[in-house]
Amino acid sequence: MYVELKNINKTFNGFQASRDVSFGIEQGQLVGLLGPSGSGKTTILRMIAGLEYPDSGDIIINGVRVNDIPASKRGIGFVFQSYALFRYMTVYDNIAFGLEVQRSRKADIRARVAELIKLIGLEGMEKRYPHQLSGGQRQRVAFARALAPNPQLLLLDEPFAAIDAKVRRELRAWLRETINKVGITSIFVTHDQDEAIEVADEIIITNAGQVEQKGSPVEIYKHPATPFSAQFIGQSRTVENYAALNGFEHVAGFDRAIVRPEFIDVEKRGKRLMFESAAETGVVESIFFRGNLSELTINLGGTRIIANRALEAEEVAVGEEVSVLIYRLYLYNDSAVRLAENVLIRDVNTVFI
Amino acid sequence: MKPKAVKKSATKYILIALAVLFIAVMLAVPLATVLVYALRQGWDTFAAAIVDPYAIKALKLTLTAAGTTVVLNTFFGVFASWAITKFRFRGKQILTTLIDIPFAISPVIAGLVFIYVFGRIGWAYPFLQAHDIKIVFAVPGIILATIFVTFPFISRELIPLMQSSGTDEEEAAALMGAGGLRIYRKITFPHVKWGLLYGIILCTARAVGEFGAVSVVSGHLRGKTNTLPLHIEILFSEFHLTASFAVSSILVAMTVVILVLRNIVEYRVKREERSH
Ligand SMILES: Nc1ncnc2c1ncn2[C@@H]1O[C@H](COP(=O)(O)OP(=O)(O)OP(=O)(O)O)[C@@H](O)[C@H]1O
Ligand SMILES: [Mg+2]
C-alpha cells in the first residue's frame, strides 16, 4: 500500500467528522472519494495533506508514518476545491512557485514550467493572471501548479465542482489521461457518482464520517456492501412492500428493497412477449426527456419507481397503464444488503438490459 | 431602472440637498472660516504666526509623534491582524475586542491612564525615576498617547481583508513548502497592500490631529511638549485669534493632502476589487 489510513478519528468541537476511517491505496492508482456533502471527504484529504491533524490513528505514506510531519514536508500536491490560485501572480509564477521554494535553478524552473504549460495546453497564456482565465483554465493551472514540484501523491478536492457540465466532461477525460501519463498516485474528492465511476480506478464511499465501501466502480455498482452504498449509487428508489411484487418473496430480516432503473423493463400492455406473469402493472406518472432516453416515473400500487425507456421504443403516455418487469432487487435492513432475483424468470437465455 | 429613477428624482434631490447643506454648514463653512480668519490681518501676520519658532517646534513634534506612531502601529496592525486571521488560538475573541477599545474610550481617559501608570502618582514612577526616564510631560508620553488612540486603524482595515482572502492561498503555498515570511511577502501582502496604505493614511490623519489624550500627558511646555493642536489651543486661549487660525490652516492643509491621498488609494482599492 502506498497510502494507508489506519483507524483515523477526527473531531471538530465535539462533531465527529471522521469515524474510524481505514483504507489503503496502491501506488499509481487514481482513487475517488465519493460521498454526500458533509460526509467528511475534505477532512480525510486535508488530514492526508497535513492541513488537519487526526485525533487518533495513523497516516502512512510510502511506508512512513507522517502524522507528525508538517504539511510543507510531506511532498504532496494539492488542488483546492476553489483552486486557490495565487491571484497576484501570473500563470507562470503560479506554476513556478513550488520550484522557487525548492530553490531550483532558474533554467530548470523555466523548462519545467514550459513543460507543464504545454501539458495543460495553455501555451501563450503564461503572463495572464488567474482572473483573466476561464474556470476550466484555472482548474488546469491549479493542477499544473500542484504537479510542478514532482509530488509523489496528488490530492484533488472536487476538482470539477466549479465548472459547467460540458467542460467538466472534457476535463474529466483530460485529467484521467494526464494522470495516467504522469503516473502519479492520486486521490480526488467528488460527490458526483458519474464522475467517480468514470474517472476512478477505485472508489471509496464515505458517509457520516465513515468509509462505507471501497472497490472498483463495477464492484461498487454491482455489489453494494452496505445499505448506504446500495441507496447512494445509481438512481435507487426504495420499495417498502417488496413481497407484494410478482416474483419476490419476503426474506426474514429484510423489510425494504432498492430498485434501480436498470433492473426494470417497461412495455406497453399486451406487448410483452415473455414473462408476462412475472410482471406488474403500473401507471406512468411522468415522463422526463433525458437526451438519450426517457425517464419514466411509474406508480406501482402506491410505490414510485424510476424506469428508463429507449427513445426508439414505442412511446408511452402519461396516465397510461404499462407492464413493468422487475428483474431483481437489493433487499436491505440497517446493516446488510442482499440481492434478490425475480423467481418467476427462470429462463437463462433472458437478456437483461 | 430608468422610469423608477425618474419617479424617485424628487426624493433624490431632496436627499442630495440635505447632504450638501449639512456638509456645507458643518464642514465647508468652518474650514473656509479658518482660512478667512487666518488671513484677516493680512499675509504678514499670517506668515509671522506660521514661522513663529514655537509653531515650527510644534509642527516638528506633531510630525515626529505622528511618524513614530504610524510606523509602530503599522507593525502592530500587521502582526495583530495576521495572528487573528491566520491562526486559531485561545483568547482570539478577547484580543479582537481589546483592539477596538481605543475607538470606544474617550481620549482623555487614555491620557489619564498614562498619567496613572507613568506619572508622579503612577506605579511605574519609582522605576522611571531611578533610571532617569521621563515619559509623562515629555515626548515619549505624547507618542504613547497617540499610539494608544490610533492603534486600531490599521488592524481594523486589514482584518476583514485578510479574512476575505481566506487561508486557501496560504495553505496552498505552505503545502509547497513555503515559509511564513515568503507566504506573507508573496501572497498575503499583495492582497492587503492598498488596504494597509488606507489604514496608514487614516492613522496618520488621526495621529496628526489628536488632542485629548495628548493634552493630558503633554504638560503644555511650549517648544517642548506642544503639538500643533495644543499650540493652537494655547494661542486661542491667549486671544491670539488670528495666529491660532493661521496655525490651524497648516493642519487643514495637511488634512486636505491626506484626504486627497485617501481618495487616490480608495480608487485603487476599488479597481483592484473589480478586477479580482
Ligand atoms: N474546521 C472545521 N470546524 C468544524 N467543523 C468542521 C470543520 N471542517 C469540517 N467540519 C465538519 O465536518 C464535517 C465534514 O466536513 P467535510 O468538509 O469533510 O465534508 P465534505 O464531505 O468534504 O463535504 P462537501 O462535499 O460539502 O465538501 C461537516 O459536517 C463539517 O461541518
Ligand atoms: Mg468538501
XYZ file of C-alpha atoms and ligand atoms in Angstrom:
661
model
C 0.000 0.000 0.000
C 1.326 3.394 -0.900
C -1.064 5.450 1.194
C -2.619 3.898 4.236
C -5.043 5.280 6.796
C -5.486 3.274 9.976
C -8.368 3.912 12.353
C -8.422 7.649 11.861
C -10.704 9.684 14.096
C -11.170 13.413 13.888
C -13.456 15.658 15.910
C -14.233 19.340 15.343
C -15.610 20.932 18.527
C -17.370 17.737 19.513
C -18.546 16.917 15.985
C -17.044 13.707 14.687
C -16.015 14.337 11.100
C -14.042 11.102 10.709
C -15.008 7.854 12.420
C -12.517 5.042 12.465
C -11.511 5.616 8.861
C -9.210 2.964 7.404
C -8.238 2.298 3.821
C -5.239 1.702 1.647
C -4.299 2.883 -1.815
C -1.923 1.223 -4.248
C 0.803 3.198 -5.950
C -0.176 4.711 -9.273
C -3.910 4.456 -8.715
C -6.489 7.137 -9.221
C -8.901 6.868 -6.326
C -12.208 8.663 -5.939
C -13.560 9.603 -2.517
C -17.289 9.672 -3.092
C -19.925 10.676 -0.584
C -22.706 13.125 0.145
C -21.983 16.670 1.261
C -20.648 16.803 4.800
C -19.641 13.148 4.862
C -16.040 14.027 5.678
C -14.319 13.737 2.304
C -12.462 17.028 2.506
C -11.486 16.273 6.087
C -9.840 13.000 5.023
C -7.993 14.726 2.207
C -6.801 17.545 4.452
C -5.518 15.074 7.019
C -3.537 13.213 4.387
C -2.086 16.522 3.226
C -1.248 17.599 6.772
C -3.554 20.607 6.780
C -5.540 18.966 9.565
C -4.350 16.545 12.237
C -6.247 13.401 13.244
C -7.137 12.930 16.910
C -6.088 9.289 16.709
C -4.951 6.764 14.139
C -2.032 6.577 11.719
C -1.454 8.004 8.294
C 1.252 6.174 6.415
C 2.645 7.335 3.113
C 5.218 5.228 1.329
C 5.947 3.267 4.469
C 6.495 6.301 6.680
C 4.103 7.410 9.407
C 3.527 11.071 8.557
C 1.252 12.119 11.442
C 3.904 14.386 12.885
C 5.384 15.600 9.628
C 4.185 19.108 8.745
C 2.286 19.675 5.507
C 5.214 21.506 3.931
C 7.481 18.479 4.330
C 5.135 15.788 3.052
C 5.743 16.497 -0.624
C 2.104 16.265 -1.570
C 0.415 18.140 -4.404
C -2.991 19.551 -3.545
C -5.628 21.014 -5.833
C -8.137 23.007 -3.821
C -11.853 22.994 -4.378
C -11.660 26.729 -5.060
C -8.298 26.304 -6.882
C -6.708 28.859 -4.521
C -4.521 30.167 -7.322
C -2.263 32.993 -6.228
C -4.283 35.837 -7.634
C -1.488 38.379 -7.683
C 0.801 36.116 -9.658
C 0.775 35.235 -13.321
C 0.136 31.734 -14.596
C 3.883 31.318 -14.954
C 4.626 32.455 -11.402
C 1.851 30.309 -10.008
C 3.302 27.191 -11.549
C 6.877 28.196 -10.727
C 6.107 28.917 -7.061
C 6.771 25.445 -5.686
C 10.006 25.199 -7.654
C 11.198 28.561 -6.392
C 10.504 27.459 -2.853
C 12.740 24.458 -3.515
C 15.401 26.836 -4.825
C 15.661 25.052 -8.137
C 17.917 26.572 -10.761
C 16.307 29.301 -12.883
C 16.825 27.377 -16.100
C 15.317 24.225 -14.617
C 12.308 26.175 -13.418
C 11.777 27.659 -16.847
C 11.995 24.278 -18.510
C 9.650 22.594 -16.055
C 7.053 25.375 -16.240
C 7.167 25.315 -20.029
C 6.669 21.555 -19.971
C 3.655 21.836 -17.671
C 2.120 24.695 -19.607
C 2.324 22.509 -22.653
C 0.791 19.629 -20.735
C -2.206 21.734 -19.750
C -2.436 23.309 -23.186
C -2.168 26.930 -22.100
C 0.754 27.974 -24.249
C 0.827 31.724 -24.716
C -1.109 32.421 -21.523
C 1.894 32.440 -19.179
C 1.583 36.139 -18.478
C -2.103 36.121 -17.620
C -3.443 36.488 -14.113
C -5.938 33.982 -12.710
C -8.845 36.404 -13.097
C -8.133 36.537 -16.812
C -8.721 32.794 -17.211
C -11.869 30.724 -17.603
C -12.889 28.274 -14.900
C -11.525 25.304 -16.810
C -8.242 27.056 -17.492
C -7.881 27.980 -13.829
C -8.516 24.399 -12.890
C -5.737 23.282 -15.169
C -3.322 25.861 -13.810
C -4.108 24.664 -10.290
C -3.364 21.162 -11.482
C -0.072 22.168 -13.084
C 0.924 24.147 -10.020
C 0.360 21.110 -7.825
C 2.336 18.880 -10.194
C 5.281 21.230 -10.685
C 7.423 20.140 -7.723
C 7.012 16.476 -8.763
C 4.969 15.303 -5.784
C 4.592 11.578 -5.166
C 0.945 11.972 -4.268
C -1.668 14.283 -5.721
C -4.841 15.211 -3.860
C -7.712 16.940 -5.610
C -10.713 18.333 -3.756
C -13.743 18.405 -6.032
C -11.608 19.395 -8.987
C -14.562 19.926 -11.301
C -17.151 21.338 -8.938
C -16.942 24.893 -10.221
C -17.051 24.047 -13.909
C -20.095 23.772 -16.147
C -21.327 20.366 -17.249
C -19.903 20.185 -20.747
C -16.422 21.422 -19.935
C -16.472 19.145 -16.914
C -16.808 16.086 -19.116
C -13.877 17.138 -21.250
C -11.759 17.963 -18.226
C -12.539 14.642 -16.589
C -11.258 12.751 -19.569
C -8.280 15.069 -19.766
C -7.451 14.649 -16.098
C -7.691 10.895 -16.286
C -5.402 10.796 -19.281
C -2.923 13.248 -17.837
C -2.710 11.483 -14.502
C -2.089 8.212 -16.294
C 0.586 9.863 -18.391
C 2.339 11.330 -15.365
C 1.776 8.113 -13.423
C 1.171 9.801 -10.106
C -0.880 8.270 -7.282
C -3.939 10.478 -6.941
C -6.966 10.824 -4.711
C -9.824 13.027 -5.751
C -12.939 14.008 -3.900
C -16.322 14.212 -5.529
C -19.970 13.970 -4.663
C -20.884 13.188 -8.244
C -21.094 9.428 -8.743
C -20.907 9.611 -12.521
C -17.644 11.427 -12.155
C -16.249 8.887 -9.704
C -17.355 5.945 -11.818
C -15.990 7.457 -14.996
C -12.643 8.624 -13.676
C -11.554 6.438 -10.759
C -9.771 3.090 -10.669
C -11.079 2.612 -7.171
C -13.908 4.295 -5.322
C -14.158 4.849 -1.602
C -17.667 5.671 -0.452
C -17.933 7.838 2.646
C -20.982 8.534 4.751
C -21.288 10.362 8.068
C -17.529 10.294 8.621
C -17.216 6.583 7.917
C -15.937 4.565 4.995
C -18.873 2.536 3.687
C -17.219 0.630 0.916
C -14.094 0.527 -1.180
C -13.887 -1.146 -4.559
C -13.706 -0.768 -8.288
C -16.546 1.167 -9.928
C -18.046 -2.084 -11.200
C -17.901 -3.724 -7.777
C -19.459 -0.711 -6.128
C -22.169 -0.698 -8.713
C -22.920 -4.389 -8.776
C -22.235 -5.410 -5.214
C -23.117 -2.655 -2.808
C -21.732 -3.787 0.538
C -23.845 -1.638 2.804
C -27.396 -0.291 2.712
C -25.966 3.161 2.270
C -23.922 2.177 -0.800
C -26.947 0.478 -2.300
C -29.066 3.591 -1.881
C -26.406 6.074 -2.811
C -25.193 4.557 -6.058
C -27.339 4.676 -9.165
C -30.833 6.121 -9.335
C -32.007 3.995 -6.487
C -35.592 4.050 -5.226
C -36.799 2.326 -2.106
C -39.708 -0.118 -2.218
C -41.283 -0.756 1.185
C -43.546 -3.711 0.487
C -41.393 -5.652 -1.939
C -43.036 -9.027 -1.120
C -46.169 -7.793 -2.868
C -44.291 -7.633 -6.176
C -44.650 -10.541 -8.543
C -41.680 -12.855 -8.307
C -40.355 -11.663 -4.944
C -40.893 -13.192 -1.550
C -40.309 -11.772 1.858
C -36.897 -12.600 3.272
C -36.710 -12.649 7.049
C -34.859 -9.644 8.447
C -35.153 -7.566 5.286
C -38.064 -5.174 5.261
C -37.183 -2.920 2.390
C -35.726 -3.140 -1.054
C -33.978 -0.929 -3.565
C -34.758 -0.890 -7.234
C -32.723 0.827 -9.938
C -33.862 1.769 -13.437
C -31.542 -0.797 -14.973
C -33.405 -3.585 -13.110
C -36.669 -2.642 -14.774
C -38.185 -3.250 -18.190
C -41.273 -1.326 -19.248
C -43.586 -2.492 -22.035
C -46.901 -1.300 -23.379
C -49.706 -3.522 -22.138
C -50.173 -6.668 -24.153
C -46.881 -6.206 -25.946
C -44.726 -8.238 -23.605
C -43.533 -11.404 -25.261
C -42.210 -13.334 -22.288
C -42.711 -13.469 -18.548
C -45.972 -11.601 -18.526
C -46.734 -13.482 -15.316
C -43.606 -12.093 -13.689
C -44.558 -8.514 -14.493
C -46.590 -5.887 -12.673
C -48.999 -3.295 -13.881
C -48.125 0.310 -13.182
C -49.268 3.757 -14.201
C -46.941 6.233 -15.877
C -46.949 9.369 -13.760
C -44.442 11.483 -15.588
C -42.067 11.301 -18.494
C -38.816 13.124 -18.450
C -36.737 13.504 -21.561
C -33.084 12.813 -20.679
C -31.444 13.329 -24.037
C -30.533 9.769 -24.914
C -33.507 8.127 -23.180
C -36.722 8.974 -21.394
C -37.038 8.624 -17.687
C -40.438 7.376 -16.550
C -41.836 7.705 -13.071
C -44.174 4.797 -12.583
C -46.673 4.267 -9.800
C -46.671 0.611 -8.800
C -49.603 0.308 -6.428
C -48.511 3.329 -4.414
C -44.738 2.948 -4.735
C -42.993 5.260 -7.157
C -40.134 3.812 -9.108
C -37.992 5.169 -11.896
C -37.515 3.325 -15.159
C -35.739 4.187 -18.383
C -37.097 3.681 -21.849
C -35.171 3.888 -25.046
C -36.200 6.657 -27.409
C -36.688 4.218 -30.301
C -39.217 2.171 -28.308
C -42.889 2.780 -28.949
C -43.999 5.830 -26.990
C -45.968 5.605 -23.801
C -48.098 8.444 -22.446
C -48.643 9.918 -19.001
C -51.567 8.115 -17.322
C -51.088 5.009 -19.434
C -51.064 1.591 -17.771
C -47.888 -0.279 -18.597
C -46.397 -3.668 -17.892
C -43.408 -3.420 -15.583
C -40.969 -6.291 -15.261
C -38.577 -6.128 -12.320
C -35.591 -8.438 -12.763
C -34.051 -8.002 -9.366
C -33.937 -6.001 -6.162
C -31.429 -5.208 -3.461
C -33.018 -6.138 -0.157
C -31.644 -4.263 2.818
C -32.021 -3.574 6.517
C -29.991 -1.388 8.855
C -26.804 -3.324 8.391
C -26.897 -5.635 5.390
C -27.737 -5.820 1.697
C -28.600 -8.867 -0.376
C -29.586 -9.443 -3.933
C -32.984 -10.944 -4.805
C -33.802 -12.183 -8.318
C -37.299 -12.384 -9.727
C -38.101 -16.074 -9.142
C -40.653 -16.176 -11.963
C -37.930 -15.552 -14.511
C -36.259 -18.893 -14.852
C -35.200 -18.749 -18.435
C -31.424 -18.445 -18.509
C -31.498 -17.053 -22.007
C -33.053 -13.806 -20.904
C -31.011 -10.845 -21.898
C -31.024 -8.146 -19.274
C -30.845 -4.571 -20.283
C -34.244 51.164 -13.600
C -34.811 54.357 -15.584
C -38.528 55.068 -15.006
C -38.168 54.354 -11.330
C -35.220 56.694 -11.132
C -37.309 59.461 -12.671
C -40.129 58.941 -10.223
C -37.732 58.906 -7.330
C -35.914 62.003 -8.540
C -37.661 64.355 -6.088
C -36.539 62.235 -3.145
C -33.119 62.006 -4.692
C -32.677 65.775 -4.985
C -34.010 66.437 -1.502
C -31.589 63.918 -0.060
C -28.689 65.320 -2.022
C -29.600 68.857 -1.000
C -29.764 67.855 2.652
C -26.418 66.141 2.477
C -24.795 69.084 0.731
C -26.351 71.544 3.170
C -25.177 69.510 6.117
C -21.651 69.245 4.801
C -21.612 72.945 3.961
C -22.738 74.006 7.424
C -20.706 71.506 9.356
C -17.578 71.320 7.251
C -17.043 73.663 4.368
C -18.046 76.858 6.146
C -15.935 76.195 9.241
C -12.930 75.255 7.129
C -13.338 78.322 4.965
C -13.691 80.384 8.136
C -10.332 79.090 9.276
C -8.703 80.494 6.156
C -10.649 83.736 6.228
C -9.772 84.400 9.855
C -6.188 83.330 9.321
C -5.731 85.901 6.545
C -7.903 88.606 8.114
C -4.981 90.729 9.293
C -3.065 90.276 6.104
C -0.399 87.969 4.790
C 2.388 89.225 7.052
C 0.588 88.427 10.275
C -0.304 85.033 8.829
C 3.288 84.288 7.855
C 4.588 85.509 11.182
C 2.292 83.162 13.065
C 3.405 80.255 10.953
C 7.154 80.832 11.087
C 6.963 81.536 14.798
C 9.617 79.267 16.418
C 7.080 77.746 18.770
C 4.745 76.957 15.891
C 7.578 75.318 13.972
C 8.625 73.315 17.023
C 5.029 72.228 17.498
C 4.815 71.191 13.848
C 8.033 69.210 14.172
C 6.801 67.479 17.313
C 3.495 66.658 15.641
C 5.278 65.147 12.668
C 7.656 63.203 14.909
C 4.846 61.865 17.059
C 2.634 61.030 14.098
C 5.534 59.447 12.182
C 6.643 57.252 15.083
C 3.061 56.309 15.828
C 2.324 55.289 12.277
C 5.440 53.157 11.987
C 4.806 51.345 15.263
C 1.106 50.964 14.623
C 1.785 49.560 11.174
C 3.942 46.850 12.708
C 1.419 46.195 15.419
C -1.505 46.228 12.994
C 0.127 43.857 10.536
C 1.111 41.333 13.174
C -2.141 41.529 15.107
C -4.293 41.079 12.025
C -2.069 38.281 10.812
C -2.349 36.473 14.135
C -6.080 36.984 14.306
C -6.940 35.939 10.776
C -4.452 33.189 10.037
C -4.196 31.242 13.258
C -6.574 29.609 15.664
C -5.814 30.231 19.317
C -7.438 30.643 22.656
C -8.446 34.185 23.573
C -8.627 35.373 19.976
C -12.068 36.866 20.503
C -10.841 38.793 23.519
C -7.854 40.106 21.599
C -10.116 41.247 18.777
C -12.338 43.091 21.232
C -9.396 44.665 23.046
C -8.064 46.093 19.807
C -11.247 48.099 19.447
C -11.102 49.692 22.866
C -9.429 52.953 21.760
C -12.353 53.545 19.417
C -14.806 53.234 22.253
C -12.941 55.035 25.000
C -12.628 58.792 25.420
C -9.110 60.036 24.576
C -8.989 61.936 27.876
C -9.234 58.643 29.713
C -6.469 57.257 27.525
C -4.302 60.192 28.602
C -5.179 59.746 32.249
C -4.255 56.069 32.090
C -0.707 57.042 31.159
C -0.568 59.581 33.978
C -1.639 56.895 36.433
C 0.930 54.466 35.122
C 3.962 56.614 34.400
C 3.204 59.912 36.181
C 4.286 61.088 39.632
C 1.444 59.106 41.199
C 1.869 56.117 38.863
C 3.161 52.711 39.888
C 5.989 52.765 37.367
C 7.224 56.151 38.561
C 9.908 54.979 41.048
C 11.461 52.765 38.396
C 11.409 55.512 35.768
C 12.810 57.999 38.268
C 15.630 55.615 39.182
C 16.595 55.215 35.543
C 16.112 58.853 34.696
C 13.408 58.199 32.113
C 10.766 60.812 31.516
C 7.533 59.754 29.902
C 4.714 61.914 31.149
C 5.044 65.603 30.256
C 7.650 64.604 27.694
C 7.801 63.443 24.092
C 7.557 59.674 24.861
C 4.274 60.278 26.656
C 2.884 62.138 23.680
C 3.884 59.336 21.350
C 2.438 56.687 23.671
C -0.847 58.552 23.946
C -1.047 58.967 20.176
C -0.294 55.291 19.619
C -2.965 54.301 22.077
C -5.598 56.408 20.408
C -4.785 55.310 16.850
C -3.672 51.706 17.013
C -6.943 50.082 15.853
C -6.977 51.884 12.489
C -4.598 49.601 10.650
C -5.652 46.253 12.053
C -9.298 47.203 11.552
C -8.572 47.805 7.855
C -6.553 44.618 7.488
C -8.618 42.075 9.409
C -11.652 41.979 7.075
C -9.377 41.973 4.024
C -7.280 39.126 5.293
C -10.347 37.208 6.369
C -11.923 37.520 2.953
C -8.787 36.330 1.216
C -9.246 33.088 3.157
C -6.482 30.732 4.103
C -6.610 28.668 0.904
C -3.867 30.511 -0.931
C -1.654 30.479 2.141
C -2.324 26.784 2.649
C -1.501 26.090 -0.967
C 1.791 27.912 -0.558
C 2.556 26.195 2.733
C 1.924 22.798 1.142
C 4.596 23.570 -1.404
C 6.988 24.192 1.442
C 6.941 27.990 1.598
C 7.841 29.555 4.950
C 5.783 32.138 6.832
C 7.742 35.130 5.611
C 7.613 34.129 1.967
C 3.899 33.484 2.268
C 3.360 36.932 3.740
C 5.557 38.669 1.207
C 4.283 36.881 -1.885
C 0.673 36.124 -1.101
C -0.791 37.964 1.844
C 0.868 41.328 1.359
C -0.074 41.925 -2.299
C -3.626 41.237 -1.303
C -3.739 43.757 1.519
C -1.317 46.443 0.409
C -3.889 49.036 -0.600
C -5.937 48.376 2.493
C -2.789 48.744 4.537
C -2.000 52.060 2.885
C -5.537 53.197 3.508
C -5.207 52.287 7.173
C -1.884 54.116 7.375
C -3.460 57.242 5.941
C -6.386 57.169 8.338
C -3.987 56.533 11.184
C -1.819 59.467 10.107
C -4.780 61.805 9.889
C -5.915 60.875 13.361
C -2.400 60.997 14.824
C -1.740 64.464 13.443
C -4.937 65.864 14.857
C -5.022 64.057 18.208
C -5.826 66.473 21.019
C -7.498 64.912 24.058
C -5.101 62.201 25.137
C -2.039 64.236 24.175
C -3.335 67.243 26.057
C -3.476 65.258 29.288
C 0.066 63.847 29.095
C 1.807 66.777 27.442
C 2.069 69.302 30.256
C 1.864 72.073 27.598
C 5.517 73.049 27.737
C 5.911 75.469 24.888
C 8.577 74.478 22.435
C 8.984 71.151 24.245
C 5.790 69.165 24.512
C 3.353 71.214 22.487
C 1.980 69.584 19.407
C 0.223 71.630 16.739
C -3.292 71.111 18.078
C -2.114 72.022 21.585
C -0.272 75.055 20.271
C -3.428 76.207 18.519
C -5.429 75.784 21.684
C -2.921 77.851 23.675
C -2.871 80.630 21.064
C -6.627 80.651 21.103
C -6.985 80.763 24.879
C -4.492 83.647 24.972
C -6.682 85.531 22.478
C -4.147 85.364 19.624
C -7.094 84.582 17.397
C -5.504 85.327 14.050
C -2.378 83.365 14.914
C -4.395 80.402 16.112
C -6.321 80.354 12.849
C -3.139 80.720 10.828
C -1.576 77.721 12.548
C -4.847 75.868 12.151
C -4.599 76.352 8.433
C -1.421 74.249 8.473
C -3.409 71.421 9.977
C -6.196 71.986 7.475
C -3.697 71.849 4.631
C -2.266 68.606 5.955
C -5.741 67.188 6.222
C -6.524 68.122 2.651
C -3.374 66.384 1.444
C -4.286 63.302 3.448
C -7.819 63.348 2.078
C -6.581 63.507 -1.477
C -4.237 60.596 -0.833
C -7.092 58.730 0.777
C -9.246 59.167 -2.300
C -6.498 58.019 -4.621
C -5.955 54.911 -2.548
C -9.662 54.270 -2.280
C -9.921 54.462 -6.038
C -7.112 51.969 -6.426
C -8.693 49.614 -3.896
C -11.983 49.695 -5.786
C -10.238 48.998 -9.043
C -8.352 46.055 -7.571
C -11.562 44.637 -6.169
C -13.226 44.860 -9.529
C -10.502 43.031 -11.349
C -10.006 40.186 -8.841
N -12.805 23.306 10.599
C -13.979 22.728 10.931
N -14.615 23.056 12.066
C -15.776 22.476 12.418
N -16.411 21.560 11.683
C -15.842 21.182 10.538
C -14.602 21.749 10.094
N -14.280 21.179 8.916
C -15.277 20.322 8.626
N -16.204 20.304 9.605
C -17.412 19.474 9.655
O -17.061 18.154 9.372
C -17.998 17.557 8.505
C -17.315 17.016 7.281
O -16.803 18.090 6.539
P -16.063 17.919 5.169
O -15.635 19.270 4.715
O -15.006 16.903 5.310
O -17.240 17.387 4.267
P -17.220 17.011 2.717
O -17.544 15.563 2.650
O -15.969 17.481 2.090
O -18.476 17.829 2.189
P -18.659 18.648 0.808
O -18.988 17.644 -0.245
O -19.841 19.510 1.117
O -17.415 19.423 0.553
C -19.030 18.619 8.172
O -20.192 18.379 8.937
C -18.390 19.902 8.588
O -19.344 20.783 9.092
Mg -15.531 19.105 0.727
